[in-house]
Amino acid sequence: MRFDSHETHPDVLYRLLAATVVPRPIAWVSTKSLDGTLNAAPFSFFNVMGDDPPILAIGITRGRQGMKDTARNIEETGEFVVNLVPEALAEVMNTTSIDAPRGTSEFALAGLTPAPSTHVAPPRIAESPVSFECVTHASLVTGPSQLIAIGRVLAIHVADQYVLNAERGHVDAPALGMLGRGFGTTYIRSHDTFEMTRPKWTARPE
């Protein structure tokens, strides 16, 4: 069945996208408003988009009150932190997804601990094992109150217990136990994995 986007209601398009593009990693984004309010919110339209320079991209859709606080803060300050979500923090992360009134601090609401960042004003979420300090590389308004924030990573924080070899950048990824987003209320664990080696042209059979 074909769904033409210009003939399909945005709510239906969202369901189609969210139900088919799975699993999606979760960016638990912390920002700081111009008046100093700390904000934390999860977004699953997110991924790595480059490594030289290191680039992350987050799609922030419209909120019930228009432009979400996260998007507004990124647009106004040009800084944000992407924190990752392990299974142990699922409930706390979910708390920060609440449709709170504008100006509410999800750090306070969820009992999160702000940890000082090195290069940007927004704090990291101390409970998260991985955080990326970012400045805006580019941003693109893609619809009414809808934004793609492209961040250039200035620093990567990884909890010491997950670093296997700092010099080579080896991290114990399975031990992190990261969550992925499915559709609706479904989340996906990262433990059920298998390995497959990328083929090499020179090793192909004749």
PDB file of C-alpha atoms in Angstrom:
ATOM      1  CA  MET A   1       0.000   0.000   0.000  1.00  0.00           C
ATOM      2  CA  ARG A   2       1.259   3.475  -0.839  1.00  0.00           C
ATOM      3  CA  PHE A   3       0.832   6.531   1.379  1.00  0.00           C
ATOM      4  CA  ASP A   4       1.393   9.808  -0.477  1.00  0.00           C
ATOM      5  CA  SER A   5       2.620  12.320   2.074  1.00  0.00           C
ATOM      6  CA  HIS A   6       0.700  15.241   0.577  1.00  0.00           C
ATOM      7  CA  GLU A   7      -2.552  13.285   0.958  1.00  0.00           C
ATOM      8  CA  THR A   8      -1.863  11.777   4.391  1.00  0.00           C
ATOM      9  CA  HIS A   9      -2.607  13.417   7.735  1.00  0.00           C
ATOM     10  CA  PRO A  10       0.554  14.296   9.724  1.00  0.00           C
ATOM     11  CA  ASP A  11      -0.570  12.077  12.630  1.00  0.00           C
ATOM     12  CA  VAL A  12      -0.754   9.106  10.277  1.00  0.00           C
ATOM     13  CA  LEU A  13       2.611   9.972   8.743  1.00  0.00           C
ATOM     14  CA  TYR A  14       4.163  10.053  12.202  1.00  0.00           C
ATOM     15  CA  ARG A  15       2.776   6.605  13.002  1.00  0.00           C
ATOM     16  CA  LEU A  16       4.075   5.209   9.720  1.00  0.00           C
ATOM     17  CA  LEU A  17       7.553   6.629  10.280  1.00  0.00           C
ATOM     18  CA  ALA A  18       7.775   5.668  13.942  1.00  0.00           C
ATOM     19  CA  ALA A  19       6.492   2.135  13.372  1.00  0.00           C
ATOM     20  CA  THR A  20       8.800   1.329  10.470  1.00  0.00           C
ATOM     21  CA  VAL A  21      12.080   3.091  11.248  1.00  0.00           C
ATOM     22  CA  VAL A  22      13.051   0.912  14.224  1.00  0.00           C
ATOM     23  CA  PRO A  23      14.951   0.594  16.410  1.00  0.00           C
ATOM     24  CA  ARG A  24      15.899   4.223  16.918  1.00  0.00           C
ATOM     25  CA  PRO A  25      18.504   5.382  19.454  1.00  0.00           C
ATOM     26  CA  ILE A  26      17.329   7.870  22.052  1.00  0.00           C
ATOM     27  CA  ALA A  27      18.899  11.300  22.515  1.00  0.00           C
ATOM     28  CA  TRP A  28      18.203  12.529  26.049  1.00  0.00           C
ATOM     29  CA  VAL A  29      18.884  16.181  25.358  1.00  0.00           C
ATOM     30  CA  SER A  30      19.785  18.645  28.076  1.00  0.00           C
ATOM     31  CA  THR A  31      19.636  22.362  27.383  1.00  0.00           C
ATOM     32  CA  LYS A  32      19.712  25.614  29.337  1.00  0.00           C
ATOM     33  CA  SER A  33      17.406  28.503  28.538  1.00  0.00           C
ATOM     34  CA  LEU A  34      18.478  32.124  28.433  1.00  0.00           C
ATOM     35  CA  ASP A  35      16.912  32.615  31.875  1.00  0.00           C
ATOM     36  CA  GLY A  36      18.891  29.663  33.292  1.00  0.00           C
ATOM     37  CA  THR A  37      16.148  27.021  33.397  1.00  0.00           C
ATOM     38  CA  LEU A  38      17.489  23.505  32.861  1.00  0.00           C
ATOM     39  CA  ASN A  39      15.588  21.291  30.440  1.00  0.00           C
ATOM     40  CA  ALA A  40      15.863  17.579  29.677  1.00  0.00           C
ATOM     41  CA  ALA A  41      13.807  15.696  27.106  1.00  0.00           C
ATOM     42  CA  PRO A  42      14.124  12.471  25.069  1.00  0.00           C
ATOM     43  CA  PHE A  43      14.021  12.362  21.260  1.00  0.00           C
ATOM     44  CA  SER A  44      14.217   9.258  19.085  1.00  0.00           C
ATOM     45  CA  PHE A  45      14.566  10.938  15.693  1.00  0.00           C
ATOM     46  CA  PHE A  46      18.310  10.933  16.288  1.00  0.00           C
ATOM     47  CA  ASN A  47      21.606   9.506  15.071  1.00  0.00           C
ATOM     48  CA  VAL A  48      25.301  10.060  14.335  1.00  0.00           C
ATOM     49  CA  MET A  49      25.845  11.760  10.968  1.00  0.00           C
ATOM     50  CA  GLY A  50      29.629  12.027  10.650  1.00  0.00           C
ATOM     51  CA  ASP A  51      32.944  11.572  12.415  1.00  0.00           C
ATOM     52  CA  ASP A  52      35.318  14.200  10.977  1.00  0.00           C
ATOM     53  CA  PRO A  53      34.135  16.447  12.474  1.00  0.00           C
ATOM     54  CA  PRO A  54      31.894  14.363  14.767  1.00  0.00           C
ATOM     55  CA  ILE A  55      28.280  15.287  14.023  1.00  0.00           C
ATOM     56  CA  LEU A  56      24.962  14.362  15.629  1.00  0.00           C
ATOM     57  CA  ALA A  57      21.514  15.211  14.299  1.00  0.00           C
ATOM     58  CA  ILE A  58      18.229  15.397  16.192  1.00  0.00           C
ATOM     59  CA  GLY A  59      14.783  15.832  14.686  1.00  0.00           C
ATOM     60  CA  ILE A  60      12.542  17.780  17.071  1.00  0.00           C
ATOM     61  CA  THR A  61       8.877  17.631  16.150  1.00  0.00           C
ATOM     62  CA  ARG A  62       6.144  20.055  17.166  1.00  0.00           C
ATOM     63  CA  GLY A  63       4.944  20.024  20.759  1.00  0.00           C
ATOM     64  CA  ARG A  64       1.439  20.672  22.011  1.00  0.00           C
ATOM     65  CA  GLN A  65       2.427  24.250  22.765  1.00  0.00           C
ATOM     66  CA  GLY A  66       4.257  24.795  19.481  1.00  0.00           C
ATOM     67  CA  MET A  67       8.051  24.884  19.435  1.00  0.00           C
ATOM     68  CA  LYS A  68       9.373  22.629  22.191  1.00  0.00           C
ATOM     69  CA  ASP A  69      11.614  24.090  24.897  1.00  0.00           C
ATOM     70  CA  THR A  70      14.529  21.981  23.659  1.00  0.00           C
ATOM     71  CA  ALA A  71      14.292  23.391  20.132  1.00  0.00           C
ATOM     72  CA  ARG A  72      13.822  26.945  21.411  1.00  0.00           C
ATOM     73  CA  ASN A  73      16.837  26.664  23.728  1.00  0.00           C
ATOM     74  CA  ILE A  74      19.051  25.233  20.988  1.00  0.00           C
ATOM     75  CA  GLU A  75      18.001  27.986  18.589  1.00  0.00           C
ATOM     76  CA  GLU A  76      18.600  30.729  21.165  1.00  0.00           C
ATOM     77  CA  THR A  77      21.857  29.478  22.722  1.00  0.00           C
ATOM     78  CA  GLY A  78      23.456  27.214  20.094  1.00  0.00           C
ATOM     79  CA  GLU A  79      24.422  24.667  22.758  1.00  0.00           C
ATOM     80  CA  PHE A  80      23.109  21.321  23.966  1.00  0.00           C
ATOM     81  CA  VAL A  81      24.182  17.989  25.419  1.00  0.00           C
ATOM     82  CA  VAL A  82      23.051  14.602  24.115  1.00  0.00           C
ATOM     83  CA  ASN A  83      22.938  12.020  26.894  1.00  0.00           C
ATOM     84  CA  LEU A  84      22.270   8.353  26.135  1.00  0.00           C
ATOM     85  CA  VAL A  85      19.732   6.127  27.888  1.00  0.00           C
ATOM     86  CA  PRO A  86      20.539   2.707  29.353  1.00  0.00           C
ATOM     87  CA  GLU A  87      17.750   0.383  30.440  1.00  0.00           C
ATOM     88  CA  ALA A  88      18.338   1.226  34.111  1.00  0.00           C
ATOM     89  CA  LEU A  89      17.261   4.829  33.431  1.00  0.00           C
ATOM     90  CA  ALA A  90      14.169   4.009  31.346  1.00  0.00           C
ATOM     91  CA  GLU A  91      11.608   5.159  33.911  1.00  0.00           C
ATOM     92  CA  VAL A  92      13.471   8.357  34.734  1.00  0.00           C
ATOM     93  CA  MET A  93      13.859   9.160  31.042  1.00  0.00           C
ATOM     94  CA  ASN A  94      10.155   8.544  30.535  1.00  0.00           C
ATOM     95  CA  THR A  95       9.360  11.009  33.318  1.00  0.00           C
ATOM     96  CA  THR A  96      11.119  13.750  31.357  1.00  0.00           C
ATOM     97  CA  SER A  97       8.928  13.117  28.308  1.00  0.00           C
ATOM     98  CA  ILE A  98       5.915  14.598  30.114  1.00  0.00           C
ATOM     99  CA  ASP A  99       4.120  17.505  28.426  1.00  0.00           C
ATOM    100  CA  ALA A 100       5.043  19.908  31.209  1.00  0.00           C
ATOM    101  CA  PRO A 101       4.227  23.632  31.012  1.00  0.00           C
ATOM    102  CA  ARG A 102       6.814  25.786  29.269  1.00  0.00           C
ATOM    103  CA  GLY A 103       9.683  26.705  31.558  1.00  0.00           C
ATOM    104  CA  THR A 104       9.454  23.565  33.716  1.00  0.00           C
ATOM    105  CA  SER A 105      12.799  22.012  34.648  1.00  0.00           C
ATOM    106  CA  GLU A 106      12.695  18.286  33.979  1.00  0.00           C
ATOM    107  CA  PHE A 107      15.948  17.982  35.932  1.00  0.00           C
ATOM    108  CA  ALA A 108      14.055  18.946  39.080  1.00  0.00           C
ATOM    109  CA  LEU A 109      10.923  17.030  38.087  1.00  0.00           C
ATOM    110  CA  ALA A 110      12.766  13.737  37.563  1.00  0.00           C
ATOM    111  CA  GLY A 111      15.376  14.215  40.270  1.00  0.00           C
ATOM    112  CA  LEU A 112      18.257  14.280  37.782  1.00  0.00           C
ATOM    113  CA  THR A 113      21.709  15.442  38.806  1.00  0.00           C
ATOM    114  CA  PRO A 114      23.244  18.174  36.605  1.00  0.00           C
ATOM    115  CA  ALA A 115      26.951  17.579  35.974  1.00  0.00           C
ATOM    116  CA  PRO A 116      29.091  20.475  34.710  1.00  0.00           C
ATOM    117  CA  SER A 117      30.005  20.345  31.050  1.00  0.00           C
ATOM    118  CA  THR A 118      33.475  21.358  29.893  1.00  0.00           C
ATOM    119  CA  HIS A 119      32.739  23.430  26.790  1.00  0.00           C
ATOM    120  CA  VAL A 120      29.038  24.359  26.916  1.00  0.00           C
ATOM    121  CA  ALA A 121      26.646  25.878  29.443  1.00  0.00           C
ATOM    122  CA  PRO A 122      23.998  23.112  29.510  1.00  0.00           C
ATOM    123  CA  PRO A 123      24.894  20.436  32.060  1.00  0.00           C
ATOM    124  CA  ARG A 124      25.253  16.752  31.386  1.00  0.00           C
ATOM    125  CA  ILE A 125      22.894  14.294  33.060  1.00  0.00           C
ATOM    126  CA  ALA A 126      25.189  12.770  35.673  1.00  0.00           C
ATOM    127  CA  GLU A 127      23.235   9.514  35.770  1.00  0.00           C
ATOM    128  CA  SER A 128      23.807   8.874  32.052  1.00  0.00           C
ATOM    129  CA  PRO A 129      26.913   6.795  31.195  1.00  0.00           C
ATOM    130  CA  VAL A 130      27.548   8.608  27.894  1.00  0.00           C
ATOM    131  CA  SER A 131      27.174  12.308  27.078  1.00  0.00           C
ATOM    132  CA  PHE A 132      28.090  14.414  24.049  1.00  0.00           C
ATOM    133  CA  GLU A 133      28.704  18.141  24.492  1.00  0.00           C
ATOM    134  CA  CYS A 134      27.546  19.881  21.321  1.00  0.00           C
ATOM    135  CA  VAL A 135      27.400  23.277  19.673  1.00  0.00           C
ATOM    136  CA  THR A 136      25.065  23.948  16.793  1.00  0.00           C
ATOM    137  CA  HIS A 137      26.780  23.175  13.497  1.00  0.00           C
ATOM    138  CA  ALA A 138      23.571  23.997  11.630  1.00  0.00           C
ATOM    139  CA  SER A 139      19.852  24.033  12.243  1.00  0.00           C
ATOM    140  CA  LEU A 140      17.018  23.724   9.799  1.00  0.00           C
ATOM    141  CA  VAL A 141      13.395  24.604  10.371  1.00  0.00           C
ATOM    142  CA  THR A 142      11.546  21.854   8.509  1.00  0.00           C
ATOM    143  CA  GLY A 143       7.945  22.708   9.331  1.00  0.00           C
ATOM    144  CA  PRO A 144       5.705  24.611  11.720  1.00  0.00           C
ATOM    145  CA  SER A 145       7.578  24.421  15.044  1.00  0.00           C
ATOM    146  CA  GLN A 146       9.680  21.517  13.680  1.00  0.00           C
ATOM    147  CA  LEU A 147      13.482  21.620  13.728  1.00  0.00           C
ATOM    148  CA  ILE A 148      16.516  19.540  12.777  1.00  0.00           C
ATOM    149  CA  ALA A 149      19.399  20.396  15.102  1.00  0.00           C
ATOM    150  CA  ILE A 150      22.802  19.355  13.790  1.00  0.00           C
ATOM    151  CA  GLY A 151      25.405  19.395  16.520  1.00  0.00           C
ATOM    152  CA  ARG A 152      29.194  19.345  16.322  1.00  0.00           C
ATOM    153  CA  VAL A 153      30.524  17.269  19.194  1.00  0.00           C
ATOM    154  CA  LEU A 154      33.111  19.076  21.313  1.00  0.00           C
ATOM    155  CA  ALA A 155      33.573  16.394  23.968  1.00  0.00           C
ATOM    156  CA  ILE A 156      32.464  12.825  24.619  1.00  0.00           C
ATOM    157  CA  HIS A 157      32.056  11.683  28.222  1.00  0.00           C
ATOM    158  CA  VAL A 158      32.018   7.930  28.897  1.00  0.00           C
ATOM    159  CA  ALA A 159      31.807   6.523  32.435  1.00  0.00           C
ATOM    160  CA  ASP A 160      35.158   5.001  33.354  1.00  0.00           C
ATOM    161  CA  GLN A 161      33.820   1.502  33.973  1.00  0.00           C
ATOM    162  CA  TYR A 162      32.788   1.166  30.330  1.00  0.00           C
ATOM    163  CA  VAL A 163      36.099   2.291  28.795  1.00  0.00           C
ATOM    164  CA  LEU A 164      38.153  -0.754  27.750  1.00  0.00           C
ATOM    165  CA  ASN A 165      40.975   1.056  25.960  1.00  0.00           C
ATOM    166  CA  ALA A 166      40.992   4.850  26.036  1.00  0.00           C
ATOM    167  CA  GLU A 167      43.855   5.186  23.550  1.00  0.00           C
ATOM    168  CA  ARG A 168      42.014   3.160  20.901  1.00  0.00           C
ATOM    169  CA  GLY A 169      38.520   4.402  21.793  1.00  0.00           C
ATOM    170  CA  HIS A 170      37.283   0.932  22.743  1.00  0.00           C
ATOM    171  CA  VAL A 171      34.102   0.966  24.825  1.00  0.00           C
ATOM    172  CA  ASP A 172      32.218  -2.001  26.308  1.00  0.00           C
ATOM    173  CA  ALA A 173      29.065  -1.322  24.277  1.00  0.00           C
ATOM    174  CA  PRO A 174      27.116  -4.437  25.419  1.00  0.00           C
ATOM    175  CA  ALA A 175      27.655  -3.480  29.070  1.00  0.00           C
ATOM    176  CA  LEU A 176      26.078  -0.068  28.458  1.00  0.00           C
ATOM    177  CA  GLY A 177      22.712  -1.770  27.859  1.00  0.00           C
ATOM    178  CA  MET A 178      21.332   1.073  25.774  1.00  0.00           C
ATOM    179  CA  LEU A 179      17.649   1.368  24.886  1.00  0.00           C
ATOM    180  CA  GLY A 180      16.176   1.867  21.445  1.00  0.00           C
ATOM    181  CA  ARG A 181      12.739   3.197  20.647  1.00  0.00           C
ATOM    182  CA  GLY A 182      10.084   1.153  18.925  1.00  0.00           C
ATOM    183  CA  PHE A 183       6.564   2.366  18.241  1.00  0.00           C
ATOM    184  CA  GLY A 184       4.166   3.874  20.758  1.00  0.00           C
ATOM    185  CA  THR A 185       5.014   2.555  24.220  1.00  0.00           C
ATOM    186  CA  THR A 186       7.481  -0.066  22.925  1.00  0.00           C
ATOM    187  CA  TYR A 187      11.180   0.139  23.710  1.00  0.00           C
ATOM    188  CA  ILE A 188      13.896  -2.190  22.438  1.00  0.00           C
ATOM    189  CA  ARG A 189      16.815  -3.597  24.425  1.00  0.00           C
ATOM    190  CA  SER A 190      20.233  -3.841  22.817  1.00  0.00           C
ATOM    191  CA  HIS A 191      21.165  -7.237  24.301  1.00  0.00           C
ATOM    192  CA  ASP A 192      19.772  -9.470  21.538  1.00  0.00           C
ATOM    193  CA  THR A 193      22.565  -9.147  18.987  1.00  0.00           C
ATOM    194  CA  PHE A 194      24.420 -11.148  16.358  1.00  0.00           C
ATOM    195  CA  GLU A 195      27.657 -10.552  14.491  1.00  0.00           C
ATOM    196  CA  MET A 196      28.253 -10.248  10.763  1.00  0.00           C
ATOM    197  CA  THR A 197      31.530  -9.318   9.105  1.00  0.00           C
ATOM    198  CA  ARG A 198      31.507  -6.657   6.411  1.00  0.00           C
ATOM    199  CA  PRO A 199      32.624  -8.200   3.100  1.00  0.00           C
ATOM    200  CA  LYS A 200      35.836  -7.109   1.385  1.00  0.00           C
ATOM    201  CA  TRP A 201      36.061  -6.769  -2.393  1.00  0.00           C
ATOM    202  CA  THR A 202      39.510  -8.355  -2.470  1.00  0.00           C
ATOM    203  CA  ALA A 203      38.255 -11.423  -0.573  1.00  0.00           C
ATOM    204  CA  ARG A 204      35.234 -12.151  -2.769  1.00  0.00           C
ATOM    205  CA  PRO A 205      35.066 -15.579  -4.407  1.00  0.00           C
ATOM    206  CA  GLU A 206      36.115 -15.733  -8.048  1.00  0.00           C
TER     207      GLU A 206
END
